[in-house]
Tab-separated table of C-alpha atoms in Angstrom:
chain	number	residue	atom	x	y	z
A	6	UNK	CA	0.000	0.000	0.000
A	7	UNK	CA	1.214	3.507	-0.771
A	8	UNK	CA	1.777	6.077	1.939
A	9	UNK	CA	-0.995	8.184	0.427
A	10	UNK	CA	-3.458	5.300	0.668
A	11	UNK	CA	-2.461	4.564	4.252
A	12	UNK	CA	-2.829	8.210	5.276
A	13	UNK	CA	-6.218	8.448	3.566
A	14	UNK	CA	-7.414	5.355	5.373
A	15	UNK	CA	-6.064	6.639	8.677
A	16	UNK	CA	-8.051	9.844	8.235
A	17	UNK	CA	-11.148	7.894	7.223
A	18	UNK	CA	-10.856	5.504	10.162
A	19	UNK	CA	-10.483	8.404	12.569
A	20	UNK	CA	-13.544	10.174	11.148
A	21	UNK	CA	-15.682	7.031	11.154
A	22	UNK	CA	-14.743	6.180	14.735
A	23	UNK	CA	-15.433	9.747	15.882
A	24	UNK	CA	-18.953	9.649	14.445
A	25	UNK	CA	-19.589	6.145	15.774
A	26	UNK	CA	-18.320	7.142	19.223
A	27	UNK	CA	-20.700	10.101	19.295
A	28	UNK	CA	-23.603	7.754	18.597
A	29	UNK	CA	-22.363	5.302	21.229
A	30	UNK	CA	-22.105	8.116	23.761
A	31	UNK	CA	-25.749	9.018	23.137
A	32	UNK	CA	-26.692	5.419	23.903
A	33	UNK	CA	-24.471	5.458	26.993
A	34	UNK	CA	-26.389	8.424	28.382
A	35	UNK	CA	-29.601	6.361	28.291
A	36	UNK	CA	-28.114	2.926	28.847
A	37	UNK	CA	-30.662	2.035	31.539
A	38	UNK	CA	-33.404	1.923	28.918
A	39	UNK	CA	-31.516	-0.238	26.415
A	40	UNK	CA	-32.442	-3.788	25.562
A	41	UNK	CA	-29.634	-6.250	26.328
A	42	UNK	CA	-29.056	-9.753	24.980
A	43	UNK	CA	-26.442	-12.273	26.103
A	44	UNK	CA	-24.375	-14.338	23.647
A	45	UNK	CA	-23.092	-16.457	26.523
A	46	UNK	CA	-22.549	-15.919	30.268
A	47	UNK	CA	-20.932	-12.505	30.898
A	48	UNK	CA	-20.929	-11.702	27.155
A	49	UNK	CA	-23.587	-9.048	26.697
A	50	UNK	CA	-24.911	-7.282	23.597
A	51	UNK	CA	-26.872	-4.073	24.200
A	52	UNK	CA	-28.853	-2.787	21.238
A	53	UNK	CA	-26.332	0.060	21.080
A	54	UNK	CA	-23.682	-2.399	19.836
A	55	UNK	CA	-25.701	-3.317	16.772
A	56	UNK	CA	-26.741	0.250	16.010
A	57	UNK	CA	-23.179	1.559	16.219
A	58	UNK	CA	-21.860	-1.275	14.060
A	59	UNK	CA	-24.494	-0.590	11.398
A	60	UNK	CA	-23.466	3.071	11.384
A	61	UNK	CA	-19.805	2.154	10.945
A	62	UNK	CA	-20.672	-0.149	8.062
A	63	UNK	CA	-22.665	2.597	6.362
A	64	UNK	CA	-19.883	5.147	6.766
A	65	UNK	CA	-17.275	2.774	5.349
A	66	UNK	CA	-19.544	1.927	2.416
A	67	UNK	CA	-19.796	5.650	1.620
A	68	UNK	CA	-16.028	6.070	1.586
A	69	UNK	CA	-14.884	2.690	0.243
A	70	UNK	CA	-17.748	1.116	-1.719
A	71	UNK	CA	-17.624	-2.651	-1.976
A	72	UNK	CA	-14.881	-3.201	0.593
A	73	UNK	CA	-15.324	-6.047	3.055
A	74	UNK	CA	-16.308	-5.235	6.639
A	75	UNK	CA	-16.236	-7.668	9.562
A	76	UNK	CA	-17.968	-6.741	12.795
A	77	UNK	CA	-18.266	-8.312	16.207
A	78	UNK	CA	-22.063	-8.302	16.119
A	79	UNK	CA	-23.000	-8.818	12.459
A	80	UNK	CA	-20.059	-10.889	11.291
A	81	UNK	CA	-18.768	-10.751	7.740
A	82	UNK	CA	-16.100	-12.444	5.668
A	83	UNK	CA	-12.440	-11.746	6.321
A	84	UNK	CA	-11.014	-11.191	2.837
A	85	UNK	CA	-7.365	-10.559	1.948
A	86	UNK	CA	-8.084	-6.925	2.874
A	87	UNK	CA	-10.942	-5.905	5.125
A	88	UNK	CA	-12.162	-3.478	7.754
A	89	UNK	CA	-12.921	-4.818	11.217
A	90	UNK	CA	-14.947	-3.064	13.893
A	91	UNK	CA	-15.700	-3.536	17.548
A	92	UNK	CA	-18.573	-1.068	17.958
A	93	UNK	CA	-18.460	-1.038	21.757
A	94	UNK	CA	-15.412	-2.715	23.229
A	95	UNK	CA	-15.749	-3.117	26.977
A	96	UNK	CA	-19.468	-3.839	26.855
A	97	UNK	CA	-19.710	-4.820	30.525
A	98	UNK	CA	-18.135	-1.498	31.504
A	99	UNK	CA	-20.572	0.299	29.187
A	100	UNK	CA	-23.580	-1.422	30.751
A	101	UNK	CA	-22.297	-0.759	34.278
A	102	UNK	CA	-21.818	2.947	33.593
A	103	UNK	CA	-18.023	2.787	33.839
A	104	UNK	CA	-16.017	4.991	31.433
A	105	UNK	CA	-13.573	2.304	30.258
A	106	UNK	CA	-15.100	1.396	26.908
A	107	UNK	CA	-14.260	2.378	23.382
A	108	UNK	CA	-14.957	2.163	19.675
A	109	UNK	CA	-12.255	0.409	17.663
A	110	UNK	CA	-11.756	0.141	13.906
A	111	UNK	CA	-8.944	-1.521	11.994
A	112	UNK	CA	-7.980	-2.193	8.400
A	113	UNK	CA	-6.329	-5.582	7.948
A	114	UNK	CA	-4.136	-6.782	5.079
A	115	UNK	CA	-3.031	-10.428	4.966
A	116	UNK	CA	-4.113	-10.920	8.590
A	117	UNK	CA	-2.041	-7.937	9.757
A	118	UNK	CA	-3.627	-4.677	10.991
A	119	UNK	CA	-2.160	-1.734	9.061
A	120	UNK	CA	-4.583	1.084	9.928
A	121	UNK	CA	-6.344	1.608	13.228
A	122	UNK	CA	-8.381	4.092	15.222
A	123	UNK	CA	-9.609	3.895	18.800
A	124	UNK	CA	-11.734	6.377	20.712
A	125	UNK	CA	-12.771	6.281	24.372
A	126	UNK	CA	-15.565	8.866	24.243
A	127	UNK	CA	-16.311	9.229	27.958
A	128	UNK	CA	-12.621	9.851	28.623
A	129	UNK	CA	-12.188	12.138	25.612
A	130	UNK	CA	-9.196	10.105	24.436
A	131	UNK	CA	-8.488	9.059	20.849
A	132	UNK	CA	-5.705	8.071	18.482
A	133	UNK	CA	-5.445	6.903	14.893
A	134	UNK	CA	-2.475	5.323	13.181
A	135	UNK	CA	-1.251	3.769	9.957
A	136	UNK	CA	1.736	1.522	9.336
A	137	UNK	CA	4.865	3.608	8.919
A	138	UNK	CA	2.875	6.866	8.966
A	139	UNK	CA	2.738	7.609	12.669
A	140	UNK	CA	-0.152	8.621	14.874
A	141	UNK	CA	-2.769	11.355	14.684
A	142	UNK	CA	-5.191	12.830	17.173
A	143	UNK	CA	-8.266	14.607	15.809
A	144	UNK	CA	-6.614	14.952	12.423
A	145	UNK	CA	-3.374	16.432	13.757
A	146	UNK	CA	-0.176	14.366	13.417
A	147	UNK	CA	1.151	13.415	16.834
A	148	UNK	CA	4.839	13.699	17.564
A	149	UNK	CA	6.082	10.531	19.235
A	150	UNK	CA	9.293	11.384	21.026
A	151	UNK	CA	10.925	9.502	23.842
A	152	UNK	CA	8.504	7.570	26.005
A	153	UNK	CA	7.984	8.888	29.537
A	154	UNK	CA	9.776	7.043	32.343
A	155	UNK	CA	8.213	3.732	33.253
A	156	UNK	CA	5.646	3.856	36.032
A	157	UNK	CA	5.874	0.106	36.446
A	158	UNK	CA	2.316	-0.464	35.201
A	159	UNK	CA	1.044	-2.982	32.663
A	160	UNK	CA	-2.431	-4.204	31.807
A	161	UNK	CA	-3.379	-7.842	31.516
A	162	UNK	CA	-6.462	-8.679	29.486
A	163	UNK	CA	-8.554	-11.664	30.416
A	164	UNK	CA	-11.066	-13.850	28.625
A	165	UNK	CA	-13.591	-16.532	29.476
A	166	UNK	CA	-11.403	-18.855	27.388
A	167	UNK	CA	-8.189	-18.256	29.328
A	168	UNK	CA	-6.175	-21.144	30.727
A	169	UNK	CA	-6.291	-20.036	34.351
A	170	UNK	CA	-3.010	-21.601	35.590
A	171	UNK	CA	-1.144	-19.976	32.692
A	172	UNK	CA	-2.708	-16.593	33.474
A	173	UNK	CA	-1.751	-16.876	37.128
A	174	UNK	CA	1.814	-17.713	36.090
A	175	UNK	CA	1.892	-14.735	33.702
A	176	UNK	CA	0.633	-12.419	36.436
A	177	UNK	CA	3.293	-13.729	38.813
A	178	UNK	CA	6.067	-13.237	36.219
A	179	UNK	CA	5.025	-9.640	35.654
A	180	UNK	CA	4.873	-8.917	39.376
A	181	UNK	CA	8.274	-10.508	39.943
A	182	UNK	CA	9.577	-8.401	37.067
A	183	UNK	CA	8.582	-5.255	38.922
A	184	UNK	CA	5.247	-4.329	37.338
A	185	UNK	CA	1.918	-3.660	38.958
A	186	UNK	CA	-0.783	-5.322	36.887
A	187	UNK	CA	-4.113	-3.741	36.028
A	188	UNK	CA	-7.110	-5.041	34.109
A	189	UNK	CA	-9.510	-2.729	32.299
A	190	UNK	CA	-11.732	-5.368	30.666
A	191	UNK	CA	-11.382	-3.395	27.435
A	192	UNK	CA	-8.594	-4.330	25.030
A	193	UNK	CA	-8.797	-1.250	22.829
A	194	UNK	CA	-8.648	1.246	25.703
A	195	UNK	CA	-5.796	-0.639	27.386
A	196	UNK	CA	-3.807	-0.540	24.139
A	197	UNK	CA	-4.696	3.127	23.673
A	198	UNK	CA	-3.273	3.829	27.135
A	199	UNK	CA	-0.128	1.863	26.264
A	200	UNK	CA	0.310	3.859	23.049
A	201	UNK	CA	-0.093	7.098	25.022
A	202	UNK	CA	2.659	6.036	27.436
A	203	UNK	CA	0.425	5.519	30.457
A	204	UNK	CA	1.267	1.834	30.606
A	205	UNK	CA	4.401	-0.097	29.709
A	206	UNK	CA	2.249	-2.493	27.724
A	207	UNK	CA	-0.847	-4.610	27.350
A	208	UNK	CA	-0.759	-8.410	27.364
A	209	UNK	CA	-3.734	-10.537	26.345
A	210	UNK	CA	-3.122	-14.211	25.512
A	211	UNK	CA	-6.719	-14.746	24.321
A	212	UNK	CA	-8.551	-12.091	22.325
A	213	UNK	CA	-10.118	-11.425	18.924
A	214	UNK	CA	-9.069	-9.483	15.873
A	215	UNK	CA	-11.875	-6.945	16.346
A	216	UNK	CA	-10.721	-6.258	19.890
A	217	UNK	CA	-7.039	-5.812	19.070
A	218	UNK	CA	-6.803	-4.560	15.458
A	219	UNK	CA	-6.975	-0.832	16.139
A	220	UNK	CA	-4.736	-1.032	19.189
A	221	UNK	CA	-2.068	-3.112	17.450
A	222	UNK	CA	-1.475	-0.295	14.968
A	223	UNK	CA	-1.469	2.392	17.656
A	224	UNK	CA	1.070	0.569	19.804
A	225	UNK	CA	3.397	-0.156	16.893
A	226	UNK	CA	3.303	3.436	15.686
A	227	UNK	CA	3.983	4.588	19.256
A	228	UNK	CA	7.232	2.606	19.174
A	229	UNK	CA	6.202	-0.388	21.253
A	230	UNK	CA	7.065	-3.942	20.319
A	231	UNK	CA	3.960	-5.883	19.301
A	232	UNK	CA	3.689	-9.631	18.803
A	233	UNK	CA	0.489	-11.362	17.757
A	234	UNK	CA	-0.459	-14.988	17.384
A	235	UNK	CA	-3.391	-16.660	15.678
A	236	UNK	CA	-4.596	-19.954	17.124
A	237	UNK	CA	-6.298	-22.865	15.403
A	238	UNK	CA	-9.540	-21.878	17.125
A	239	UNK	CA	-9.539	-18.546	15.266
A	240	UNK	CA	-8.722	-16.630	18.451
A	241	UNK	CA	-5.690	-14.360	18.701
A	242	UNK	CA	-3.179	-13.364	21.326
A	243	UNK	CA	-1.437	-10.002	21.588
A	244	UNK	CA	1.687	-8.980	23.489
A	245	UNK	CA	2.389	-5.243	23.197
A	246	UNK	CA	4.880	-3.346	25.282
A	247	UNK	CA	8.382	-2.187	25.931
A	248	UNK	CA	11.170	-4.694	25.291
A	249	UNK	CA	11.453	-5.261	29.043
A	250	UNK	CA	7.773	-6.220	29.300
A	251	UNK	CA	7.943	-8.576	26.355
A	252	UNK	CA	11.093	-10.212	27.684
A	253	UNK	CA	9.031	-11.276	30.692
A	254	UNK	CA	5.614	-11.834	29.136
A	255	UNK	CA	6.092	-13.048	25.574
A	256	UNK	CA	5.319	-16.739	25.076
A	257	UNK	CA	7.980	-19.158	23.886
């Protein structure tokens, strides 16, 4: 892909996510009146999820007619190149009225995210990025200088499909390595925080492409090391952080 194409898609992703986040924020303000379904225990789908995803699909169709879109709620086919959206990442936080939720959009080529945008609307935080093109915030290129000194904080994402003994071991390794470990129950916001330098990294051995796609790009463009793995089940793992974090947390 050319630099011009990547920059155009970064700008488009940022604009789409901003509009989708505004819609999601409207739903958040009246979340008590929303209908909520459950895909499985502790995996909830408020009607806001579907409405926001439909809006994202419509906005992408306006800008890139005919391009494939995969969404958490309405599915889709992952082509060689496709957009992927998590309309409300951190759904449990959203339902509970907590601010740690976000809208995430990625553009994937050959199973690798190359464009991403994440917005946490309650927090007023957002970034967009494209491979080799750096980061932008609200359309303005963001200078990424030296990272701030480590605060000794990392986030560890969990999943209903985690192997619990392995997660306990990972937590212990991080603590022994000198990090305090937090969990936000929202992959995209955790990776946004890592890209902004508020965490040394985000580790999540079991996740999905729609959860991590936007954040993978942000973390890479922020200068973090990012490793991903796809499993036979179709699930993914992501290890994003400073070299010191990955030395401790990266799988063999």
